[in-house]
């Protein structure tokens, strides 16, 4: 089911296929490693783009089916499927290209980025290609009255029965864990800010252990803030191509101008933003127990810290602080 939803996500799958063809000159006749290959679809794309050899690595049992898919497409002479964690397998040659669909919800949840970095440091040749090459996590306050009314206010009148005693529990449940859902651009009430920009050529595992940023944005409308939304985008740049580093203090104009420049050049961008075509990642929403009212142009500021869980590093702990108009909120979320 997981692999079906990913492959049916045409935004995701077409972006990878387009990026492979865009960078075919770096792939043709070269050695590729597909980290977390799943069904092997990206490995097949690379082989068909002319790769000399593809090492398709996956730790799950899907590797068995990936081997059968490779054989069914007459690519057994090019694609070597390896069942195991990339940290544990043996590959006896360096590779020219690393490709991986490592992104999780809000980019970092259940992310395989540490495995990609391990593969980069162990096997990637100097000047090699990493696809995707860069990733940026964005965040912005959102309003979503329909969602709040449907899950919280709903209990005030249930078939004519007053069940408001359940409202405190409903608020706790709605705000206890991040929610994976689709919101539209109309739900976003300020320009987004950058939580983290990742350059896959230089990013380190140490940097992944704690990500913190402060923010200060201005509300674009009179509305209640029901929480914050997170989404991401990744870019597929060549090894010699630079990517404008979007830092946490990047202005909204910087972000918009960069997006417009990319739309007009040859860079492939996979975006999960609310204003773009939906993907299987949706957006990740951190809901407040109670909404906070803001007026147009009101300043919203605070900080957010994301750390891997000590029990399971693929899960996340999120610490959010928000202050606006004399109202302060401090909230911890566990993404399990």
XYZ file of C-alpha atoms in Angstrom:
336
model
C 0.000 0.000 0.000
C 2.811 2.414 0.847
C 4.602 1.745 -2.427
C 1.369 2.020 -4.383
C 0.619 5.478 -2.959
C 4.170 6.663 -3.683
C 4.262 5.418 -7.264
C 0.767 6.731 -8.005
C 1.950 10.159 -6.805
C 2.714 11.525 -10.269
C 4.189 14.766 -8.907
C 6.802 12.724 -7.061
C 7.470 10.038 -9.664
C 7.514 12.393 -12.665
C 9.916 14.745 -10.860
C 12.407 11.910 -10.323
C 12.089 10.649 -13.895
C 12.484 14.181 -15.263
C 15.538 14.790 -13.058
C 17.170 11.538 -14.210
C 16.716 12.495 -17.860
C 17.882 16.064 -17.201
C 21.117 14.738 -15.690
C 21.498 11.796 -18.062
C 25.024 12.899 -18.985
C 26.076 12.194 -15.365
C 24.315 8.805 -15.345
C 25.006 7.262 -18.762
C 27.830 4.741 -18.529
C 28.219 5.391 -14.795
C 27.647 3.492 -11.538
C 24.559 4.436 -9.503
C 23.428 3.580 -5.971
C 19.700 3.718 -5.175
C 19.365 4.037 -1.380
C 16.060 2.578 -0.161
C 15.099 1.358 -3.621
C 11.667 -0.031 -2.697
C 10.142 -1.539 -5.839
C 13.221 -0.469 -7.800
C 11.427 2.040 -9.990
C 14.177 4.676 -9.727
C 16.813 2.022 -10.434
C 14.931 1.055 -13.601
C 14.713 4.712 -14.650
C 18.499 5.046 -14.187
C 19.231 1.823 -16.085
C 17.047 2.976 -18.951
C 18.915 6.304 -18.905
C 22.093 4.359 -19.674
C 23.650 3.608 -16.275
C 26.372 0.954 -16.526
C 25.393 -0.559 -13.180
C 22.864 0.247 -10.457
C 23.132 -1.017 -6.880
C 19.555 -1.058 -5.581
C 19.668 -1.308 -1.786
C 16.685 -1.842 0.522
C 16.407 -3.231 4.038
C 12.796 -4.413 3.750
C 11.339 -7.561 2.214
C 10.256 -5.543 -0.844
C 13.788 -6.196 -2.146
C 12.605 -9.693 -3.157
C 9.915 -8.210 -5.392
C 12.359 -5.588 -6.671
C 14.611 -8.412 -7.920
C 11.666 -9.975 -9.761
C 10.759 -6.599 -11.302
C 14.337 -6.154 -12.502
C 14.280 -9.593 -14.152
C 10.847 -9.000 -15.693
C 12.215 -5.874 -17.375
C 15.376 -7.634 -18.654
C 17.699 -5.478 -16.566
C 19.358 -8.132 -14.391
C 22.655 -7.452 -16.167
C 22.561 -3.810 -15.044
C 20.730 -3.679 -11.699
C 22.061 -5.486 -8.618
C 19.416 -5.655 -5.886
C 20.893 -5.892 -2.394
C 18.684 -6.794 0.569
C 20.039 -5.026 3.658
C 20.631 -1.712 5.385
C 22.928 0.515 3.381
C 25.034 0.853 6.542
C 25.622 -2.938 6.565
C 25.989 -3.960 2.912
C 29.180 -4.494 0.930
C 29.686 -2.704 -2.372
C 33.171 -3.156 -3.749
C 33.341 -0.066 -5.948
C 32.773 3.650 -5.635
C 29.688 5.105 -7.296
C 29.201 8.153 -9.515
C 25.599 8.831 -8.525
C 23.442 8.397 -5.421
C 19.699 8.611 -5.873
C 17.147 8.201 -3.117
C 13.578 9.090 -2.272
C 14.487 9.672 1.363
C 11.957 12.345 2.330
C 9.294 11.680 4.947
C 6.358 13.724 6.191
C 7.497 17.302 6.869
C 10.735 16.175 5.200
C 12.347 14.666 8.301
C 9.817 12.207 9.802
C 10.942 8.603 9.184
C 13.525 10.157 6.896
C 16.295 8.083 5.327
C 18.581 11.109 5.073
C 21.174 9.680 7.530
C 21.457 6.582 5.311
C 21.971 8.766 2.231
C 24.706 10.710 4.044
C 26.351 7.441 5.077
C 26.319 6.225 1.473
C 27.690 9.580 0.295
C 30.611 9.510 2.705
C 31.456 5.851 2.025
C 30.881 5.352 -1.694
C 30.340 8.572 -3.668
C 33.245 9.593 -5.884
C 34.504 13.197 -5.623
C 32.358 15.377 -7.874
C 29.604 12.753 -7.911
C 25.895 13.468 -8.300
C 23.268 13.264 -5.536
C 19.571 13.292 -6.467
C 17.874 15.183 -4.933
C 20.674 17.591 -4.158
C 18.970 20.125 -1.895
C 15.935 20.233 0.380
C 14.156 23.039 2.214
C 11.633 22.738 5.052
C 9.116 25.593 5.283
C 6.645 26.598 7.984
C 3.834 29.147 8.320
C 0.832 29.862 10.558
C -2.443 28.497 9.208
C -6.140 29.012 9.804
C -8.581 26.121 9.436
C -11.921 26.845 11.088
C -13.682 23.955 9.334
C -11.216 21.454 10.774
C -11.440 22.950 14.287
C -15.224 23.102 14.254
C -15.459 19.560 12.914
C -13.232 18.021 15.591
C -13.756 20.281 18.630
C -16.936 22.387 18.402
C -18.731 19.309 17.031
C -19.095 17.960 20.595
C -21.156 20.923 21.781
C -24.234 19.656 19.925
C -24.332 16.005 18.848
C -27.785 15.104 17.512
C -29.220 17.637 19.937
C -27.209 16.239 22.847
C -24.804 18.488 24.778
C -21.497 16.577 24.850
C -19.325 19.595 25.625
C -17.757 17.615 28.477
C -15.703 15.986 25.717
C -14.374 19.303 24.347
C -11.231 19.365 26.574
C -10.390 15.813 25.451
C -11.075 16.727 21.826
C -8.704 19.707 22.088
C -6.031 17.532 23.672
C -6.447 14.840 21.011
C -6.419 17.349 18.123
C -3.207 19.007 19.304
C -1.313 16.056 20.782
C 0.339 14.858 17.571
C 1.023 16.524 14.230
C -1.743 15.932 11.694
C -1.017 14.839 8.127
C -3.595 16.471 5.874
C -4.046 18.705 2.849
C -4.508 22.442 3.321
C -4.766 25.017 0.551
C -2.922 28.249 -0.040
C -5.980 30.081 1.306
C -5.325 28.521 4.746
C -1.840 30.042 5.024
C -1.970 33.439 6.714
C 1.603 34.687 6.335
C 4.575 34.233 4.065
C 6.395 31.009 4.968
C 9.716 30.991 6.756
C 12.582 28.549 6.329
C 13.057 26.030 9.143
C 16.037 24.308 7.521
C 17.853 24.254 4.205
C 19.797 21.059 3.493
C 22.619 20.717 0.984
C 22.966 16.954 0.501
C 26.565 17.408 -0.674
C 27.706 18.951 2.622
C 25.044 18.302 5.307
C 26.196 16.157 8.241
C 24.469 13.708 10.589
C 25.456 15.941 13.523
C 23.364 18.775 12.077
C 20.385 16.414 11.943
C 20.448 15.857 15.720
C 18.849 19.222 16.518
C 17.326 21.786 14.176
C 16.279 25.122 15.675
C 15.163 28.348 14.087
C 13.499 31.560 15.215
C 10.823 33.262 13.138
C 9.040 36.582 12.842
C 6.220 36.879 10.303
C 3.305 39.227 9.706
C -0.302 38.095 9.375
C -1.835 38.828 5.983
C -5.416 38.797 7.276
C -7.802 39.017 10.222
C -8.199 35.366 11.219
C -7.736 32.857 14.024
C -4.448 30.945 13.969
C -5.278 27.275 14.484
C -1.687 26.106 14.245
C 1.349 25.943 11.978
C 1.769 24.073 8.723
C 5.007 22.502 7.515
C 5.930 21.420 4.000
C 9.052 20.977 1.923
C 10.564 21.087 -1.504
C 13.580 19.337 -2.976
C 15.767 20.326 -5.919
C 17.662 18.129 -8.343
C 20.818 20.101 -9.168
C 23.945 18.777 -10.827
C 27.205 18.373 -8.862
C 28.715 21.594 -10.184
C 25.524 23.629 -9.854
C 25.001 25.843 -6.851
C 21.732 26.280 -5.030
C 20.767 29.596 -3.450
C 20.953 28.858 0.252
C 17.606 29.716 1.830
C 18.383 30.472 5.455
C 15.908 30.979 8.281
C 16.209 34.757 7.860
C 15.412 34.677 4.132
C 12.779 37.286 3.344
C 9.483 36.328 1.685
C 10.668 38.196 -1.412
C 13.832 36.048 -1.530
C 11.709 32.881 -1.414
C 9.238 34.002 -4.085
C 11.913 35.347 -6.447
C 13.908 32.143 -6.096
C 10.814 30.091 -6.914
C 10.140 32.185 -10.022
C 13.744 31.892 -11.222
C 13.647 28.115 -10.851
C 10.366 27.879 -12.757
C 12.047 29.508 -15.734
C 15.292 27.498 -15.782
C 16.147 23.826 -16.147
C 16.142 22.906 -12.456
C 13.685 20.189 -11.443
C 11.806 21.017 -8.234
C 9.499 18.705 -6.286
C 7.259 20.837 -4.065
C 4.732 19.845 -1.407
C 3.580 23.426 -0.758
C -0.135 24.120 -0.164
C -0.379 26.190 -3.356
C 1.077 23.399 -5.507
C -0.437 20.146 -6.758
C -1.035 17.784 -3.802
C 1.330 14.886 -3.161
C 1.149 11.814 -0.936
C 3.142 13.778 1.663
C 0.280 16.311 2.043
C 1.214 18.947 4.645
C 1.996 18.467 8.342
C -0.094 20.585 10.724
C 0.740 21.421 14.346
C -2.648 22.325 15.813
C -3.080 24.502 18.907
C -5.498 23.421 21.663
C -7.223 26.798 21.231
C -7.023 29.230 18.308
C -5.220 32.558 18.666
C -6.870 35.548 17.008
C -4.723 37.914 14.943
C -5.412 41.045 12.930
C -3.942 41.977 9.567
C -0.236 42.905 9.762
C 0.036 41.597 13.342
C 3.486 40.195 14.147
C 3.741 36.491 14.980
C 7.099 35.375 16.339
C 8.781 32.575 18.222
C 10.927 29.526 17.651
C 10.720 25.880 16.625
C 13.075 23.030 17.525
C 13.011 19.603 15.866
C 14.946 16.682 17.335
C 14.937 12.940 16.641
C 13.278 10.845 19.345
C 15.702 9.063 21.677
C 13.538 5.914 21.540
C 13.372 5.853 17.729
C 15.559 8.280 15.748
C 13.191 8.096 12.759
C 10.462 9.721 14.907
C 10.498 13.394 15.882
C 9.956 15.670 18.853
C 8.869 19.217 18.026
C 9.027 22.132 20.449
C 7.078 25.206 19.335
C 6.975 28.645 20.896
C 4.629 31.325 19.550
C 3.927 34.870 20.708
C 1.548 37.424 19.203
C -0.461 40.337 20.562
C 0.360 39.519 24.183
C -0.672 35.875 23.755
C 1.979 33.219 24.313
C 1.937 29.516 23.517
C 4.522 26.839 24.280
C 3.673 23.391 22.936
C 5.473 20.084 22.477
C 4.447 17.622 19.776
C 5.512 13.994 19.432
C 5.495 12.603 15.893
C 5.431 8.822 16.301
